[in-house]
């Protein structure tokens, strides 16, 4: 009897120990996953995307309205400016209408910026852990990270453009997805993919190049001083202006494709814009877009680098 109890006790102890070991290894695995640098980069990017999206959404709406309004302006007619569109939205709708489309913007930007920064961090650690990327490599680094994020978030990009245009009466993001799927098919959710990649990949590539190269030109005492966030923001503004101007035509083409009720190809949309409005048509909405993309990117990178520094990671 004593031997039976002794064996039973030993067996239970061994099982309990094994369960503790499994539980311990599982919790350690979960902690390692939670502490993974790429996941931290995702979290930092998502937080920075949340702040900048909420703050600059009105500029994105005004940009989209300008690009869609040009299709209804007669050749030689009076052009509508950014402030006229802004005031018209407030007067005919209400001030909160400036944030129309903020829901799909959040759904796109919060995970999208997180995916971008985590991909960027992973690529940088894999290829450039021992040295800094040169100008050409910085372009490829930024473009590659943005291409991944752009493809993943494209359905929300399409929905956001339609919300902002004012041409569609969608009541919610799920309702918009259901309506598009039922009336236009799955392809509608991925409309404008080539134009989106032609906009986003070069934008991020050019941005990262100018951002990194501008920071390299600054003396070490400036980049290591207490005003680092301000320095990062200034470098981001310079990079954002350059990247926004270069990629503006692709943004106009993308918007026209995604809000069109007829299926347009990238070349077809570009030809239509040129035929109706000339070269100037490709730069419609350039001012609000330049302001938004520049300030948004500068803020996102500033917040991202500060958060990464707080976590002890090199951005």
JSON list of N, CA and C in Angstrom, two decimals, residues 62-120:
[
{"chain": "A", "resi": 62, "resn": "UNK", "atom": "N", "xyz": [-10.24, 66.78, -48.89]},
{"chain": "A", "resi": 62, "resn": "UNK", "atom": "CA", "xyz": [-10.21, 67.92, -49.82]},
{"chain": "A", "resi": 62, "resn": "UNK", "atom": "C", "xyz": [-9.46, 67.54, -51.10]},
{"chain": "A", "resi": 63, "resn": "UNK", "atom": "N", "xyz": [-8.36, 66.79, -50.96]},
{"chain": "A", "resi": 63, "resn": "UNK", "atom": "CA", "xyz": [-7.60, 66.35, -52.13]},
{"chain": "A", "resi": 63, "resn": "UNK", "atom": "C", "xyz": [-8.44, 65.47, -53.04]},
{"chain": "A", "resi": 64, "resn": "UNK", "atom": "N", "xyz": [-9.16, 64.51, -52.44]},
{"chain": "A", "resi": 64, "resn": "UNK", "atom": "CA", "xyz": [-10.00, 63.61, -53.23]},
{"chain": "A", "resi": 64, "resn": "UNK", "atom": "C", "xyz": [-11.12, 64.37, -53.92]},
{"chain": "A", "resi": 65, "resn": "UNK", "atom": "N", "xyz": [-11.75, 65.31, -53.21]},
{"chain": "A", "resi": 65, "resn": "UNK", "atom": "CA", "xyz": [-12.84, 66.10, -53.81]},
{"chain": "A", "resi": 65, "resn": "UNK", "atom": "C", "xyz": [-12.32, 66.94, -54.99]},
{"chain": "A", "resi": 66, "resn": "UNK", "atom": "N", "xyz": [-11.14, 67.51, -54.84]},
{"chain": "A", "resi": 66, "resn": "UNK", "atom": "CA", "xyz": [-10.56, 68.30, -55.94]},
{"chain": "A", "resi": 66, "resn": "UNK", "atom": "C", "xyz": [-10.32, 67.43, -57.17]},
{"chain": "A", "resi": 67, "resn": "UNK", "atom": "N", "xyz": [-9.81, 66.22, -56.94]},
{"chain": "A", "resi": 67, "resn": "UNK", "atom": "CA", "xyz": [-9.50, 65.33, -58.06]},
{"chain": "A", "resi": 67, "resn": "UNK", "atom": "C", "xyz": [-10.76, 64.80, -58.74]},
{"chain": "A", "resi": 68, "resn": "UNK", "atom": "N", "xyz": [-11.85, 64.66, -58.00]},
{"chain": "A", "resi": 68, "resn": "UNK", "atom": "CA", "xyz": [-13.10, 64.19, -58.60]},
{"chain": "A", "resi": 68, "resn": "UNK", "atom": "C", "xyz": [-13.89, 65.34, -59.23]},
{"chain": "A", "resi": 69, "resn": "UNK", "atom": "N", "xyz": [-13.77, 66.53, -58.66]},
{"chain": "A", "resi": 69, "resn": "UNK", "atom": "CA", "xyz": [-14.48, 67.68, -59.20]},
{"chain": "A", "resi": 69, "resn": "UNK", "atom": "C", "xyz": [-13.98, 68.07, -60.58]},
{"chain": "A", "resi": 70, "resn": "UNK", "atom": "N", "xyz": [-12.70, 67.82, -60.85]},
{"chain": "A", "resi": 70, "resn": "UNK", "atom": "CA", "xyz": [-12.14, 68.24, -62.14]},
{"chain": "A", "resi": 70, "resn": "UNK", "atom": "C", "xyz": [-12.82, 67.53, -63.31]},
{"chain": "A", "resi": 71, "resn": "UNK", "atom": "N", "xyz": [-13.44, 66.36, -63.03]},
{"chain": "A", "resi": 71, "resn": "UNK", "atom": "CA", "xyz": [-14.14, 65.65, -64.09]},
{"chain": "A", "resi": 71, "resn": "UNK", "atom": "C", "xyz": [-15.46, 66.31, -64.48]},
{"chain": "A", "resi": 72, "resn": "UNK", "atom": "N", "xyz": [-15.93, 67.26, -63.63]},
{"chain": "A", "resi": 72, "resn": "UNK", "atom": "CA", "xyz": [-17.20, 67.93, -63.90]},
{"chain": "A", "resi": 72, "resn": "UNK", "atom": "C", "xyz": [-16.99, 69.39, -64.29]},
{"chain": "A", "resi": 73, "resn": "UNK", "atom": "N", "xyz": [-15.76, 69.81, -64.40]},
{"chain": "A", "resi": 73, "resn": "UNK", "atom": "CA", "xyz": [-15.46, 71.19, -64.82]},
{"chain": "A", "resi": 73, "resn": "UNK", "atom": "C", "xyz": [-15.31, 71.23, -66.33]},
{"chain": "A", "resi": 74, "resn": "UNK", "atom": "N", "xyz": [-16.02, 72.15, -66.95]},
{"chain": "A", "resi": 74, "resn": "UNK", "atom": "CA", "xyz": [-15.95, 72.29, -68.40]},
{"chain": "A", "resi": 74, "resn": "UNK", "atom": "C", "xyz": [-14.58, 72.85, -68.80]},
{"chain": "A", "resi": 75, "resn": "UNK", "atom": "N", "xyz": [-14.04, 72.41, -69.96]},
{"chain": "A", "resi": 75, "resn": "UNK", "atom": "CA", "xyz": [-12.76, 72.93, -70.42]},
{"chain": "A", "resi": 75, "resn": "UNK", "atom": "C", "xyz": [-12.78, 74.46, -70.49]},
{"chain": "A", "resi": 76, "resn": "UNK", "atom": "N", "xyz": [-11.79, 75.08, -69.89]},
{"chain": "A", "resi": 76, "resn": "UNK", "atom": "CA", "xyz": [-11.72, 76.53, -69.85]},
{"chain": "A", "resi": 76, "resn": "UNK", "atom": "C", "xyz": [-12.53, 77.15, -68.73]},
{"chain": "A", "resi": 77, "resn": "UNK", "atom": "N", "xyz": [-13.23, 76.31, -67.97]},
{"chain": "A", "resi": 77, "resn": "UNK", "atom": "CA", "xyz": [-14.04, 76.81, -66.86]},
{"chain": "A", "resi": 77, "resn": "UNK", "atom": "C", "xyz": [-13.19, 77.21, -65.67]},
{"chain": "A", "resi": 78, "resn": "UNK", "atom": "N", "xyz": [-13.85, 77.87, -64.72]},
{"chain": "A", "resi": 78, "resn": "UNK", "atom": "CA", "xyz": [-13.15, 78.37, -63.54]},
{"chain": "A", "resi": 78, "resn": "UNK", "atom": "C", "xyz": [-12.74, 77.19, -62.64]},
{"chain": "A", "resi": 79, "resn": "UNK", "atom": "N", "xyz": [-11.48, 77.16, -62.28]},
{"chain": "A", "resi": 79, "resn": "UNK", "atom": "CA", "xyz": [-10.98, 76.07, -61.44]},
{"chain": "A", "resi": 79, "resn": "UNK", "atom": "C", "xyz": [-11.34, 76.32, -59.98]},
{"chain": "A", "resi": 80, "resn": "UNK", "atom": "N", "xyz": [-11.62, 75.22, -59.29]},
{"chain": "A", "resi": 80, "resn": "UNK", "atom": "CA", "xyz": [-11.97, 75.28, -57.88]},
{"chain": "A", "resi": 80, "resn": "UNK", "atom": "C", "xyz": [-10.71, 75.06, -57.04]},
{"chain": "A", "resi": 81, "resn": "UNK", "atom": "N", "xyz": [-10.53, 75.90, -56.03]},
{"chain": "A", "resi": 81, "resn": "UNK", "atom": "CA", "xyz": [-9.33, 75.81, -55.19]},
{"chain": "A", "resi": 81, "resn": "UNK", "atom": "C", "xyz": [-9.55, 75.01, -53.92]},
{"chain": "A", "resi": 82, "resn": "UNK", "atom": "N", "xyz": [-8.48, 74.77, -53.22]},
{"chain": "A", "resi": 82, "resn": "UNK", "atom": "CA", "xyz": [-8.51, 73.96, -52.01]},
{"chain": "A", "resi": 82, "resn": "UNK", "atom": "C", "xyz": [-9.41, 74.58, -50.93]},
{"chain": "A", "resi": 83, "resn": "UNK", "atom": "N", "xyz": [-9.28, 75.89, -50.71]},
{"chain": "A", "resi": 83, "resn": "UNK", "atom": "CA", "xyz": [-10.06, 76.54, -49.66]},
{"chain": "A", "resi": 83, "resn": "UNK", "atom": "C", "xyz": [-11.54, 76.61, -50.03]},
{"chain": "A", "resi": 84, "resn": "UNK", "atom": "N", "xyz": [-11.85, 76.73, -51.32]},
{"chain": "A", "resi": 84, "resn": "UNK", "atom": "CA", "xyz": [-13.25, 76.75, -51.77]},
{"chain": "A", "resi": 84, "resn": "UNK", "atom": "C", "xyz": [-13.91, 75.40, -51.48]},
{"chain": "A", "resi": 85, "resn": "UNK", "atom": "N", "xyz": [-13.19, 74.32, -51.73]},
{"chain": "A", "resi": 85, "resn": "UNK", "atom": "CA", "xyz": [-13.73, 72.98, -51.44]},
{"chain": "A", "resi": 85, "resn": "UNK", "atom": "C", "xyz": [-13.90, 72.80, -49.94]},
{"chain": "A", "resi": 86, "resn": "UNK", "atom": "N", "xyz": [-12.93, 73.24, -49.18]},
{"chain": "A", "resi": 86, "resn": "UNK", "atom": "CA", "xyz": [-12.97, 73.14, -47.72]},
{"chain": "A", "resi": 86, "resn": "UNK", "atom": "C", "xyz": [-14.21, 73.85, -47.16]},
{"chain": "A", "resi": 87, "resn": "UNK", "atom": "N", "xyz": [-14.41, 75.10, -47.59]},
{"chain": "A", "resi": 87, "resn": "UNK", "atom": "CA", "xyz": [-15.55, 75.88, -47.11]},
{"chain": "A", "resi": 87, "resn": "UNK", "atom": "C", "xyz": [-16.88, 75.31, -47.60]},
{"chain": "A", "resi": 88, "resn": "UNK", "atom": "N", "xyz": [-16.89, 74.78, -48.81]},
{"chain": "A", "resi": 88, "resn": "UNK", "atom": "CA", "xyz": [-18.11, 74.20, -49.36]},
{"chain": "A", "resi": 88, "resn": "UNK", "atom": "C", "xyz": [-18.55, 72.98, -48.56]},
{"chain": "A", "resi": 89, "resn": "UNK", "atom": "N", "xyz": [-17.60, 72.15, -48.18]},
{"chain": "A", "resi": 89, "resn": "UNK", "atom": "CA", "xyz": [-17.92, 70.97, -47.37]},
{"chain": "A", "resi": 89, "resn": "UNK", "atom": "C", "xyz": [-18.50, 71.39, -46.03]},
{"chain": "A", "resi": 90, "resn": "UNK", "atom": "N", "xyz": [-17.88, 72.36, -45.39]},
{"chain": "A", "resi": 90, "resn": "UNK", "atom": "CA", "xyz": [-18.36, 72.83, -44.08]},
{"chain": "A", "resi": 90, "resn": "UNK", "atom": "C", "xyz": [-19.73, 73.47, -44.20]},
{"chain": "A", "resi": 91, "resn": "UNK", "atom": "N", "xyz": [-19.95, 74.26, -45.27]},
{"chain": "A", "resi": 91, "resn": "UNK", "atom": "CA", "xyz": [-21.20, 74.99, -45.44]},
{"chain": "A", "resi": 91, "resn": "UNK", "atom": "C", "xyz": [-22.37, 74.09, -45.84]},
{"chain": "A", "resi": 92, "resn": "UNK", "atom": "N", "xyz": [-22.14, 73.19, -46.79]},
{"chain": "A", "resi": 92, "resn": "UNK", "atom": "CA", "xyz": [-23.23, 72.35, -47.32]},
{"chain": "A", "resi": 92, "resn": "UNK", "atom": "C", "xyz": [-23.44, 71.08, -46.50]},
{"chain": "A", "resi": 93, "resn": "UNK", "atom": "N", "xyz": [-22.41, 70.61, -45.80]},
{"chain": "A", "resi": 93, "resn": "UNK", "atom": "CA", "xyz": [-22.56, 69.42, -44.97]},
{"chain": "A", "resi": 93, "resn": "UNK", "atom": "C", "xyz": [-22.39, 69.85, -43.51]},
{"chain": "A", "resi": 94, "resn": "UNK", "atom": "N", "xyz": [-21.26, 69.59, -42.93]},
{"chain": "A", "resi": 94, "resn": "UNK", "atom": "CA", "xyz": [-20.92, 70.13, -41.60]},
{"chain": "A", "resi": 94, "resn": "UNK", "atom": "C", "xyz": [-19.43, 69.92, -41.39]},
{"chain": "A", "resi": 95, "resn": "UNK", "atom": "N", "xyz": [-18.92, 70.49, -40.32]},
{"chain": "A", "resi": 95, "resn": "UNK", "atom": "CA", "xyz": [-17.48, 70.46, -40.10]},
{"chain": "A", "resi": 95, "resn": "UNK", "atom": "C", "xyz": [-16.96, 69.04, -39.91]},
{"chain": "A", "resi": 96, "resn": "UNK", "atom": "N", "xyz": [-17.81, 68.16, -39.36]},
{"chain": "A", "resi": 96, "resn": "UNK", "atom": "CA", "xyz": [-17.37, 66.78, -39.14]},
{"chain": "A", "resi": 96, "resn": "UNK", "atom": "C", "xyz": [-17.30, 65.99, -40.43]},
{"chain": "A", "resi": 97, "resn": "UNK", "atom": "N", "xyz": [-17.92, 66.53, -41.50]},
{"chain": "A", "resi": 97, "resn": "UNK", "atom": "CA", "xyz": [-17.83, 65.86, -42.80]},
{"chain": "A", "resi": 97, "resn": "UNK", "atom": "C", "xyz": [-16.41, 65.88, -43.35]},
{"chain": "A", "resi": 98, "resn": "UNK", "atom": "N", "xyz": [-15.58, 66.77, -42.82]},
{"chain": "A", "resi": 98, "resn": "UNK", "atom": "CA", "xyz": [-14.17, 66.80, -43.23]},
{"chain": "A", "resi": 98, "resn": "UNK", "atom": "C", "xyz": [-13.45, 65.52, -42.82]},
{"chain": "A", "resi": 99, "resn": "UNK", "atom": "N", "xyz": [-14.04, 64.81, -41.87]},
{"chain": "A", "resi": 99, "resn": "UNK", "atom": "CA", "xyz": [-13.46, 63.53, -41.43]},
{"chain": "A", "resi": 99, "resn": "UNK", "atom": "C", "xyz": [-14.22, 62.35, -42.04]},
{"chain": "A", "resi": 100, "resn": "UNK", "atom": "N", "xyz": [-15.01, 62.63, -43.10]},
{"chain": "A", "resi": 100, "resn": "UNK", "atom": "CA", "xyz": [-15.70, 61.54, -43.80]},
{"chain": "A", "resi": 100, "resn": "UNK", "atom": "C", "xyz": [-14.64, 60.61, -44.41]},
{"chain": "A", "resi": 101, "resn": "UNK", "atom": "N", "xyz": [-14.80, 59.35, -44.19]},
{"chain": "A", "resi": 101, "resn": "UNK", "atom": "CA", "xyz": [-13.81, 58.39, -44.67]},
{"chain": "A", "resi": 101, "resn": "UNK", "atom": "C", "xyz": [-12.72, 58.08, -43.67]},
{"chain": "A", "resi": 102, "resn": "UNK", "atom": "N", "xyz": [-12.86, 58.62, -42.43]},
{"chain": "A", "resi": 102, "resn": "UNK", "atom": "CA", "xyz": [-11.81, 58.38, -41.44]},
{"chain": "A", "resi": 102, "resn": "UNK", "atom": "C", "xyz": [-11.82, 56.91, -40.97]},
{"chain": "A", "resi": 103, "resn": "UNK", "atom": "N", "xyz": [-13.01, 56.26, -41.01]},
{"chain": "A", "resi": 103, "resn": "UNK", "atom": "CA", "xyz": [-13.08, 54.86, -40.59]},
{"chain": "A", "resi": 103, "resn": "UNK", "atom": "C", "xyz": [-12.24, 53.95, -41.49]},
{"chain": "A", "resi": 104, "resn": "UNK", "atom": "N", "xyz": [-12.46, 54.00, -42.84]},
{"chain": "A", "resi": 104, "resn": "UNK", "atom": "CA", "xyz": [-11.57, 53.19, -43.69]},
{"chain": "A", "resi": 104, "resn": "UNK", "atom": "C", "xyz": [-10.13, 53.67, -43.66]},
{"chain": "A", "resi": 105, "resn": "UNK", "atom": "N", "xyz": [-9.93, 54.98, -43.38]},
{"chain": "A", "resi": 105, "resn": "UNK", "atom": "CA", "xyz": [-8.55, 55.48, -43.25]},
{"chain": "A", "resi": 105, "resn": "UNK", "atom": "C", "xyz": [-7.85, 54.83, -42.08]},
{"chain": "A", "resi": 106, "resn": "UNK", "atom": "N", "xyz": [-8.58, 54.71, -40.94]},
{"chain": "A", "resi": 106, "resn": "UNK", "atom": "CA", "xyz": [-8.02, 54.03, -39.78]},
{"chain": "A", "resi": 106, "resn": "UNK", "atom": "C", "xyz": [-7.74, 52.56, -40.09]},
{"chain": "A", "resi": 107, "resn": "UNK", "atom": "N", "xyz": [-8.72, 51.91, -40.72]},
{"chain": "A", "resi": 107, "resn": "UNK", "atom": "CA", "xyz": [-8.55, 50.50, -41.05]},
{"chain": "A", "resi": 107, "resn": "UNK", "atom": "C", "xyz": [-7.41, 50.26, -42.02]},
{"chain": "A", "resi": 108, "resn": "UNK", "atom": "N", "xyz": [-7.12, 51.28, -42.84]},
{"chain": "A", "resi": 108, "resn": "UNK", "atom": "CA", "xyz": [-6.02, 51.16, -43.80]},
{"chain": "A", "resi": 108, "resn": "UNK", "atom": "C", "xyz": [-4.69, 51.55, -43.17]},
{"chain": "A", "resi": 109, "resn": "UNK", "atom": "N", "xyz": [-4.69, 52.70, -42.49]},
{"chain": "A", "resi": 109, "resn": "UNK", "atom": "CA", "xyz": [-3.41, 53.28, -42.04]},
{"chain": "A", "resi": 109, "resn": "UNK", "atom": "C", "xyz": [-2.85, 52.63, -40.78]},
{"chain": "A", "resi": 110, "resn": "UNK", "atom": "N", "xyz": [-3.71, 52.28, -39.82]},
{"chain": "A", "resi": 110, "resn": "UNK", "atom": "CA", "xyz": [-3.18, 51.76, -38.56]},
{"chain": "A", "resi": 110, "resn": "UNK", "atom": "C", "xyz": [-2.44, 50.44, -38.79]},
{"chain": "A", "resi": 111, "resn": "UNK", "atom": "N", "xyz": [-3.08, 49.43, -39.41]},
{"chain": "A", "resi": 111, "resn": "UNK", "atom": "CA", "xyz": [-2.28, 48.23, -39.71]},
{"chain": "A", "resi": 111, "resn": "UNK", "atom": "C", "xyz": [-1.31, 48.46, -40.86]},
{"chain": "A", "resi": 112, "resn": "UNK", "atom": "N", "xyz": [-1.71, 49.33, -41.82]},
{"chain": "A", "resi": 112, "resn": "UNK", "atom": "CA", "xyz": [-0.86, 49.56, -43.00]},
{"chain": "A", "resi": 112, "resn": "UNK", "atom": "C", "xyz": [0.48, 50.17, -42.64]},
{"chain": "A", "resi": 113, "resn": "UNK", "atom": "N", "xyz": [0.46, 51.20, -41.79]},
{"chain": "A", "resi": 113, "resn": "UNK", "atom": "CA", "xyz": [1.71, 51.84, -41.35]},
{"chain": "A", "resi": 113, "resn": "UNK", "atom": "C", "xyz": [2.52, 50.86, -40.50]},
{"chain": "A", "resi": 114, "resn": "UNK", "atom": "N", "xyz": [1.80, 50.06, -39.69]},
{"chain": "A", "resi": 114, "resn": "UNK", "atom": "CA", "xyz": [2.49, 49.04, -38.90]},
{"chain": "A", "resi": 114, "resn": "UNK", "atom": "C", "xyz": [3.18, 48.01, -39.77]},
{"chain": "A", "resi": 115, "resn": "UNK", "atom": "N", "xyz": [2.47, 47.54, -40.82]},
{"chain": "A", "resi": 115, "resn": "UNK", "atom": "CA", "xyz": [3.07, 46.58, -41.76]},
{"chain": "A", "resi": 115, "resn": "UNK", "atom": "C", "xyz": [4.26, 47.21, -42.47]},
{"chain": "A", "resi": 116, "resn": "UNK", "atom": "N", "xyz": [4.11, 48.48, -42.86]},
{"chain": "A", "resi": 116, "resn": "UNK", "atom": "CA", "xyz": [5.20, 49.17, -43.55]},
{"chain": "A", "resi": 116, "resn": "UNK", "atom": "C", "xyz": [6.45, 49.24, -42.68]},
{"chain": "A", "resi": 117, "resn": "UNK", "atom": "N", "xyz": [6.30, 49.71, -41.44]},
{"chain": "A", "resi": 117, "resn": "UNK", "atom": "CA", "xyz": [7.48, 49.87, -40.58]},
{"chain": "A", "resi": 117, "resn": "UNK", "atom": "C", "xyz": [8.07, 48.54, -40.14]},
{"chain": "A", "resi": 118, "resn": "UNK", "atom": "N", "xyz": [7.23, 47.54, -39.89]},
{"chain": "A", "resi": 118, "resn": "UNK", "atom": "CA", "xyz": [7.77, 46.23, -39.50]},
{"chain": "A", "resi": 118, "resn": "UNK", "atom": "C", "xyz": [8.50, 45.58, -40.67]},
{"chain": "A", "resi": 119, "resn": "UNK", "atom": "N", "xyz": [7.95, 45.73, -41.89]},
{"chain": "A", "resi": 119, "resn": "UNK", "atom": "CA", "xyz": [8.63, 45.21, -43.08]},
{"chain": "A", "resi": 119, "resn": "UNK", "atom": "C", "xyz": [9.93, 45.96, -43.33]},
{"chain": "A", "resi": 120, "resn": "UNK", "atom": "N", "xyz": [9.86, 47.28, -43.19]},
{"chain": "A", "resi": 120, "resn": "UNK", "atom": "CA", "xyz": [11.04, 48.12, -43.36]},
{"chain": "A", "resi": 120, "resn": "UNK", "atom": "C", "xyz": [12.14, 47.72, -42.37]}
]
